[in-house]
Coordinates of C-alpha atoms in Angstrom, one line a residue:
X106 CA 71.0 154.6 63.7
X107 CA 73.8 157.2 62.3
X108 CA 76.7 155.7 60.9
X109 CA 78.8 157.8 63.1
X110 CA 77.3 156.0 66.3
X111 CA 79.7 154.3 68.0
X112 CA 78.8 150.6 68.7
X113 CA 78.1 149.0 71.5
X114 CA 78.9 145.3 72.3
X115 CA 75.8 143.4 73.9
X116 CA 76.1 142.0 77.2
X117 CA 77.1 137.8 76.8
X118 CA 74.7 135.9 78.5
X119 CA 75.9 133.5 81.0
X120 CA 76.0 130.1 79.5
X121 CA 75.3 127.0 82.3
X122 CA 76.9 123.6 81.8
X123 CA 75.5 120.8 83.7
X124 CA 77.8 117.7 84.3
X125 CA 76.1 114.7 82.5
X126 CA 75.3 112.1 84.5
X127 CA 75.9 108.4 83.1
X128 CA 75.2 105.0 83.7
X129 CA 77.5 103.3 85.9
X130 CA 79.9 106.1 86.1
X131 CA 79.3 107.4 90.0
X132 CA 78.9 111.1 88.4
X133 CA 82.4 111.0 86.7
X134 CA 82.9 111.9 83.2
X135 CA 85.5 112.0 80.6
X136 CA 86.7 115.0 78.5
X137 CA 85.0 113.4 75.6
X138 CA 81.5 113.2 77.1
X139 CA 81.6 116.7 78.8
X140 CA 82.2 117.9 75.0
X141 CA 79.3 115.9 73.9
X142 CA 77.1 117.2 76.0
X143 CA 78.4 121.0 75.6
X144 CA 81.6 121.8 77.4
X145 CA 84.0 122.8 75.1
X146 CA 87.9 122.6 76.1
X147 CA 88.3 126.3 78.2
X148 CA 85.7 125.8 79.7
X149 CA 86.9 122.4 80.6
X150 CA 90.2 124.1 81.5
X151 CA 88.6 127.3 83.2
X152 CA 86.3 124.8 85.7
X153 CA 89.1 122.0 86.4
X154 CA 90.0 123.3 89.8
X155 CA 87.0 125.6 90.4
X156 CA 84.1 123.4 90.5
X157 CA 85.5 120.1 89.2
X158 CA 88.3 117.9 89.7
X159 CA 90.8 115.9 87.6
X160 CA 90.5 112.4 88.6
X161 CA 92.9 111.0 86.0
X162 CA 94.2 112.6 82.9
X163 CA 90.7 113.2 80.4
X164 CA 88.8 111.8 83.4
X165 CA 87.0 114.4 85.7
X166 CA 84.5 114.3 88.9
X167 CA 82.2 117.1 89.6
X168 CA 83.1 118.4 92.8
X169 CA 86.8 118.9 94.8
X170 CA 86.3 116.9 97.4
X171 CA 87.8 113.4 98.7
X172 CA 87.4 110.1 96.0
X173 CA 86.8 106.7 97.4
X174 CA 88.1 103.7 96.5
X175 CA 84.9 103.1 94.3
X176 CA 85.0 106.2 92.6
X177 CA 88.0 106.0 91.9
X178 CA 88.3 102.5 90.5
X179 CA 85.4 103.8 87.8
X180 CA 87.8 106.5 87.0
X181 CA 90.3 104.3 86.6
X182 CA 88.6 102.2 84.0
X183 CA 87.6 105.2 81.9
X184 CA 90.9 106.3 81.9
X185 CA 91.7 102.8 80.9
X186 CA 89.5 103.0 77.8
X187 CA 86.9 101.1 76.1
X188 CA 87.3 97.4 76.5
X189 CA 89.6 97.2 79.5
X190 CA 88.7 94.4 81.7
X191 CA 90.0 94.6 85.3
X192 CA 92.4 91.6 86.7
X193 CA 95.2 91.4 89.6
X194 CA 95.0 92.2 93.2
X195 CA 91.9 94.7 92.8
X196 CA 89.9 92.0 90.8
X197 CA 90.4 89.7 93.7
X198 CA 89.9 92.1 96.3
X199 CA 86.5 92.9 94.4
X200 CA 85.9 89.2 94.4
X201 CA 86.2 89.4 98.4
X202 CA 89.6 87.8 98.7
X203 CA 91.9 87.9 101.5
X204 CA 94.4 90.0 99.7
X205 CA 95.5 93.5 99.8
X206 CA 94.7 95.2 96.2
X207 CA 97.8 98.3 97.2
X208 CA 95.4 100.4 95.5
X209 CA 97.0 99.6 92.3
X210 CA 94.6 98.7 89.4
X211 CA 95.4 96.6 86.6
X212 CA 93.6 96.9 83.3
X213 CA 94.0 93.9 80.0
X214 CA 93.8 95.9 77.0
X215 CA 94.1 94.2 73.5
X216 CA 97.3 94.0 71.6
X217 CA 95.7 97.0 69.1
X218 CA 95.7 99.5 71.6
X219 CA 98.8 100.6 73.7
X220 CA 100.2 99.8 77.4
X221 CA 100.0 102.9 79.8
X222 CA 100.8 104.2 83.3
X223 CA 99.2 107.1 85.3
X224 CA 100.4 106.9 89.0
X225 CA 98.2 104.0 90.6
X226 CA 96.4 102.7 87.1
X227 CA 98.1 100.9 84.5
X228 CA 97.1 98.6 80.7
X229 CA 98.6 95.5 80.1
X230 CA 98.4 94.7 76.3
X231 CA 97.1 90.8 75.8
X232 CA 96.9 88.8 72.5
X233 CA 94.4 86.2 74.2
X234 CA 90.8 87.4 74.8
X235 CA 90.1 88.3 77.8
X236 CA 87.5 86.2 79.8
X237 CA 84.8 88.3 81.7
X238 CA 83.5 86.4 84.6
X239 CA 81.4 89.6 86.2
X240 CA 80.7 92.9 86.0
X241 CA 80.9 95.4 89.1
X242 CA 79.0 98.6 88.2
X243 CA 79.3 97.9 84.8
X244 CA 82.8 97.6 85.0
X245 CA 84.2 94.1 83.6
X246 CA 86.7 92.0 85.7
X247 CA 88.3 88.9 84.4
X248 CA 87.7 85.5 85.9
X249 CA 89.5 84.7 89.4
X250 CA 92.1 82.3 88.0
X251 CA 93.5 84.6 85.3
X252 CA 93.4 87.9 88.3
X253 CA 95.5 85.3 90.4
X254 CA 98.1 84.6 88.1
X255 CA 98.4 88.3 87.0
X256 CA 98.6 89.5 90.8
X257 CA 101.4 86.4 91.0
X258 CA 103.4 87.6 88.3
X259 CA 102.9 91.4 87.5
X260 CA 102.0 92.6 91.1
X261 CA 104.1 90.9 93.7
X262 CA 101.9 88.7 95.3
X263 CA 103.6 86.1 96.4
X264 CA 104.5 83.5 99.1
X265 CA 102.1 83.0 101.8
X266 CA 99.5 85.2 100.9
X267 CA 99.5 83.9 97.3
X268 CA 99.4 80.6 98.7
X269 CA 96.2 80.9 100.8
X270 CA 94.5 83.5 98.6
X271 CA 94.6 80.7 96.0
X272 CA 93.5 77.9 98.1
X273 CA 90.6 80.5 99.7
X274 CA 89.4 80.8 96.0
X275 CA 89.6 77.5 95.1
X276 CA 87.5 76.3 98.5
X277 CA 85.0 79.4 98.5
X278 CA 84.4 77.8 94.5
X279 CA 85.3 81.4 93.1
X280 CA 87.4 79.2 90.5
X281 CA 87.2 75.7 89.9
X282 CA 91.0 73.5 89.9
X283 CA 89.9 72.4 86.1
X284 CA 89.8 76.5 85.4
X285 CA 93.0 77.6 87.7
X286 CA 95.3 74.3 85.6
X287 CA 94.5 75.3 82.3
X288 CA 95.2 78.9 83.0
X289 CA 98.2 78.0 84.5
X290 CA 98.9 76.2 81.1
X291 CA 99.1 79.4 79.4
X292 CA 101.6 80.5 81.3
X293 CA 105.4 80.0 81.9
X294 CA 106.2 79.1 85.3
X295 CA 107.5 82.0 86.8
X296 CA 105.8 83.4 89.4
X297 CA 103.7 80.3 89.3
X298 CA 104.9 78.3 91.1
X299 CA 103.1 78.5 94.7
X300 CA 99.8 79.0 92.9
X301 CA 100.9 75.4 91.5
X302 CA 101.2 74.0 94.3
X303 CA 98.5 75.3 96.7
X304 CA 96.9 73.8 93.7
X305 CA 97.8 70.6 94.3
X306 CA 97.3 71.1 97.9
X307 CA 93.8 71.8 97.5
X308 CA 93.3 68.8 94.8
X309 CA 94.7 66.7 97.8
X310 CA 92.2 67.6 100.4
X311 CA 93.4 70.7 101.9
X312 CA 91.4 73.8 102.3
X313 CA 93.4 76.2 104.3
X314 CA 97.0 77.0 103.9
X315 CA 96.9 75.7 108.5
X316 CA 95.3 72.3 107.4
X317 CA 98.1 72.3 104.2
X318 CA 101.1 72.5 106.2
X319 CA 99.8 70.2 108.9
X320 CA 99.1 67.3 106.0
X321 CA 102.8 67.8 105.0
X322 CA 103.7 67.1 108.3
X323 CA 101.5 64.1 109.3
X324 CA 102.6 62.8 105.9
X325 CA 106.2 63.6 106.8
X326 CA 106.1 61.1 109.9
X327 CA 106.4 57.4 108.8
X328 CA 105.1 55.9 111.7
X329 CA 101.5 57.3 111.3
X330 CA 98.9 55.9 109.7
X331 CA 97.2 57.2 106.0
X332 CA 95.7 60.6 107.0
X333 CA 92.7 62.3 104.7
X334 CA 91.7 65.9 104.4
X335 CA 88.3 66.9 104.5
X336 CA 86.9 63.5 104.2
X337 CA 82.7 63.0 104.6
X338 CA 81.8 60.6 107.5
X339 CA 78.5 59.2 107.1
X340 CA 76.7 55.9 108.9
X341 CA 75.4 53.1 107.4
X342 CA 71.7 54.9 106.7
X343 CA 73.6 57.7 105.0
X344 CA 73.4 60.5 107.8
X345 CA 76.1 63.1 107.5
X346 CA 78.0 63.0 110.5
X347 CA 80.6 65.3 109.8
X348 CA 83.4 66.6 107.6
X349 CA 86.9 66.5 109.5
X350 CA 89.7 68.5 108.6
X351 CA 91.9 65.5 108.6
X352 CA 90.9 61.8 109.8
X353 CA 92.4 58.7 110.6
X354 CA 90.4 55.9 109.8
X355 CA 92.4 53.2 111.2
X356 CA 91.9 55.4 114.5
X357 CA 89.0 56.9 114.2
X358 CA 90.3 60.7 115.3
X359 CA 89.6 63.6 113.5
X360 CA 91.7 66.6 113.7
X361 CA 90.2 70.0 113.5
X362 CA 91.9 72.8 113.2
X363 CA 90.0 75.8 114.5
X364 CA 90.9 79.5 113.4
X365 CA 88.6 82.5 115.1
X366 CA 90.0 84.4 112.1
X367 CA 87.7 81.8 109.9
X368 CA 85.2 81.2 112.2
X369 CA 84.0 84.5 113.4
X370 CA 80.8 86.9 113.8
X371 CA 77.3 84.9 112.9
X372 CA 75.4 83.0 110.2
X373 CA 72.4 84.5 108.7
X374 CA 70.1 82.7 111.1
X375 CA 72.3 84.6 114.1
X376 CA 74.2 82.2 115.0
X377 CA 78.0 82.2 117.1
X378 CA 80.1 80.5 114.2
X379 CA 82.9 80.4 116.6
X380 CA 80.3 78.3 119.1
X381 CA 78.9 76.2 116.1
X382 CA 82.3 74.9 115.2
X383 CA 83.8 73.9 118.5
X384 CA 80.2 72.2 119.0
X385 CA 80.2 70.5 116.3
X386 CA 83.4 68.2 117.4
X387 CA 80.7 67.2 119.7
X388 CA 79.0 65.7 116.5
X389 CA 81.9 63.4 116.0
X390 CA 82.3 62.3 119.6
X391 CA 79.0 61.2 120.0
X392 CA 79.9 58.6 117.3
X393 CA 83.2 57.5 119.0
X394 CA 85.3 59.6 117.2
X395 CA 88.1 60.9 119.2
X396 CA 88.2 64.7 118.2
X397 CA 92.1 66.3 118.6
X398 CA 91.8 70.0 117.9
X399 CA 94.5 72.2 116.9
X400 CA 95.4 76.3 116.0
X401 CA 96.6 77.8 112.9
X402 CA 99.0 79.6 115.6
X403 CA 100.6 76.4 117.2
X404 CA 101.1 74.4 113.6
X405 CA 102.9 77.4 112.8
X406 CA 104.7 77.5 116.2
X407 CA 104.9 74.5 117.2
X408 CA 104.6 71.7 114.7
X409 CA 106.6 69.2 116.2
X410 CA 104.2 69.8 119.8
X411 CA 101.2 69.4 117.2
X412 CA 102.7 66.4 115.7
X413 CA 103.2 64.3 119.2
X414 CA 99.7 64.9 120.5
X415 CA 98.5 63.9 117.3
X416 CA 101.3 60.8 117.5
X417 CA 99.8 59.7 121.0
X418 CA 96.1 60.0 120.2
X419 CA 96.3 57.9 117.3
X420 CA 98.3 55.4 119.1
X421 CA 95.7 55.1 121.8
X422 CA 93.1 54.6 119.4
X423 CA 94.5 52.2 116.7
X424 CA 92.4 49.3 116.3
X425 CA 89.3 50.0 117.6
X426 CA 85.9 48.6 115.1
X427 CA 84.5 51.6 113.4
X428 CA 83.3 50.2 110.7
X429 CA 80.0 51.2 111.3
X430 CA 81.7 54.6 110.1
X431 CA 82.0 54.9 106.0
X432 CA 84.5 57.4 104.9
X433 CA 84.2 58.8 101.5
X434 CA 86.8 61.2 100.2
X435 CA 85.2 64.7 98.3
X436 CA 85.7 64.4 94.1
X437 CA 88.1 67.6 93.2
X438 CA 86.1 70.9 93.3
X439 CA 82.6 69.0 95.0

């Protein structure tokens, strides 16, 4: 070629990227691993927008469209880092607790790395190690009792709902009483204190915040007899006959409290659960047990109402020979 020819730049051919496509990740990626597996930053830069989406910063889907709540909870714990364990309200959502997770996820980090916030994702440093009861898509979430306390203190959960979402976990055995107390005993008490005492509710007998606040107020009354929660009723051959939501014994009535919120859809056999429960105070009358059912709805509206039938019944009852009934209270957390 002549030295005076001018030259002439080649054409560049077009370079394809593909997305990598990791474990456990629902097709997201961070800035990190699109370099390691050939993105450099402009092109990083010159597709964000075009062909794939900033999730969080350094954390990127590939596609524009809409993120669920999955996808983006796996964003939120690669944003979060290596070694972030999920707790609060979205660890007990995730656990299937009654308890709205606001969309807010909460990460432990340890004490060497530093606390963050990006919009609904946020690190809490932690000088205890973090306990990892489960893993959901390879993503780790703290045990039930340590979620509940941080949901108590660091994300407003409180009254009410913290008071049933504890006893729900404690009853559906997510956490055992022995596990919930000696987390509690790392803490200070505030916030605590409901989770405390639906604690102590639960060690009592109790296994719905309904059946909690009617025990208060049976106890309340002096002129009713000892009342137990949840007791097992068996006959003399050992045959199950039931397990009451509260019982007299000197009276022989039972008090059910019956919630279509609880006791809804079907068993895996197909089964009305609403149908199976009401039947089953059947069970108890067909052993001479008087059965006095009762609605989360009118404790809650009208205790003292609640509290008179109940008075009457066990009046009418008191006395009567049902020995041939043994009662045995449940041992905490059986």
């Amino acid at each position: 070629m002549p030295d005076d020819e001018p030259v002439r730049s080649r054409p560049r051919v077009g370079v394809t990227r593909t997305f990598p496509h990791l474990d456990h990740q629902r097709g997201l990626a961070t800035s990190l691993q699109l370099r390691d597996a050939g993105w450099s930053g402009d092109a990083i830069r010159h597709a964000e927008g075009r062909t794939i989406q900033r999730v969080y910063p350094g954390v990127f889907a590939p596609h524009r469209g809409p993120m669920g709540p999955d996808d983006r909870l796996v964003a939120a714990h690669l944003w979060a880092g290596d070694g972030a364990v999920l707790t609060g309200r979205v660890a007990l959502d995730r656990y299937g607790l009654p308890v709205s997770p606001l969309g807010n996820c909460l990460f432990l980090v340890p004490c060497t790395r530093r606390a963050r916030r990006q919009a609904d994702v946020a690190t809490r440093r932690t000088a205890r190690p973090v306990q990892v009861a489960r893993h959901w898509e390879g993503l780790p979430v703290t045990t039930v009792a340590w979620a509940l306390c941080d949901a108590a203190v660091l994300q407003g959960l409180t009254g009410e709902a913290l008071r049933s979402t504890t006893i729900a976990a404690l009853q559906r055995r997510l956490t055992h009483p022995r596990l919930l107390h000696d987390e509690l005993a790392q803490r200070s008490t505030r916030g605590l204190r409901t989770v405390r005492a639906a604690l102590q509710e639960f060690t009592e007998g109790a296994w719905s915040v309904p059946e909690a606040v009617l025990a208060e107020l049976v106890r309340a009354a002096a002129d009713l007899p000892p009342y137990l929660l949840n007791p097992v009723l068996t006959m003399p051959d050992g045959q199950v006959i039931g397990c009451p939501d509260g019982y007299f014994a000197s009276a022989g009535v039972a008090v059910q409290v019956h919630s279509r919120q609880h006791h809804s859809g079907y068993d895996d056999e197909g089964r009305d659960l609403w149908s199976a429960t009401v039947e089953k105070d059947a069970t108890y009358v067909e052993h001479g047990i008087v059965v006095v059912p009762v609605t989360p709805s009118s404790i809650a509206r009208r205790p003292e109402e609640v509290l008179e039938r109940i008075r009457t019944v066990v009046r009418q009852n008191l006395g009567r020979d049902l020995s041939r009934i043994h009662v045995r209270q449940r041992e905490i957390g059986a």
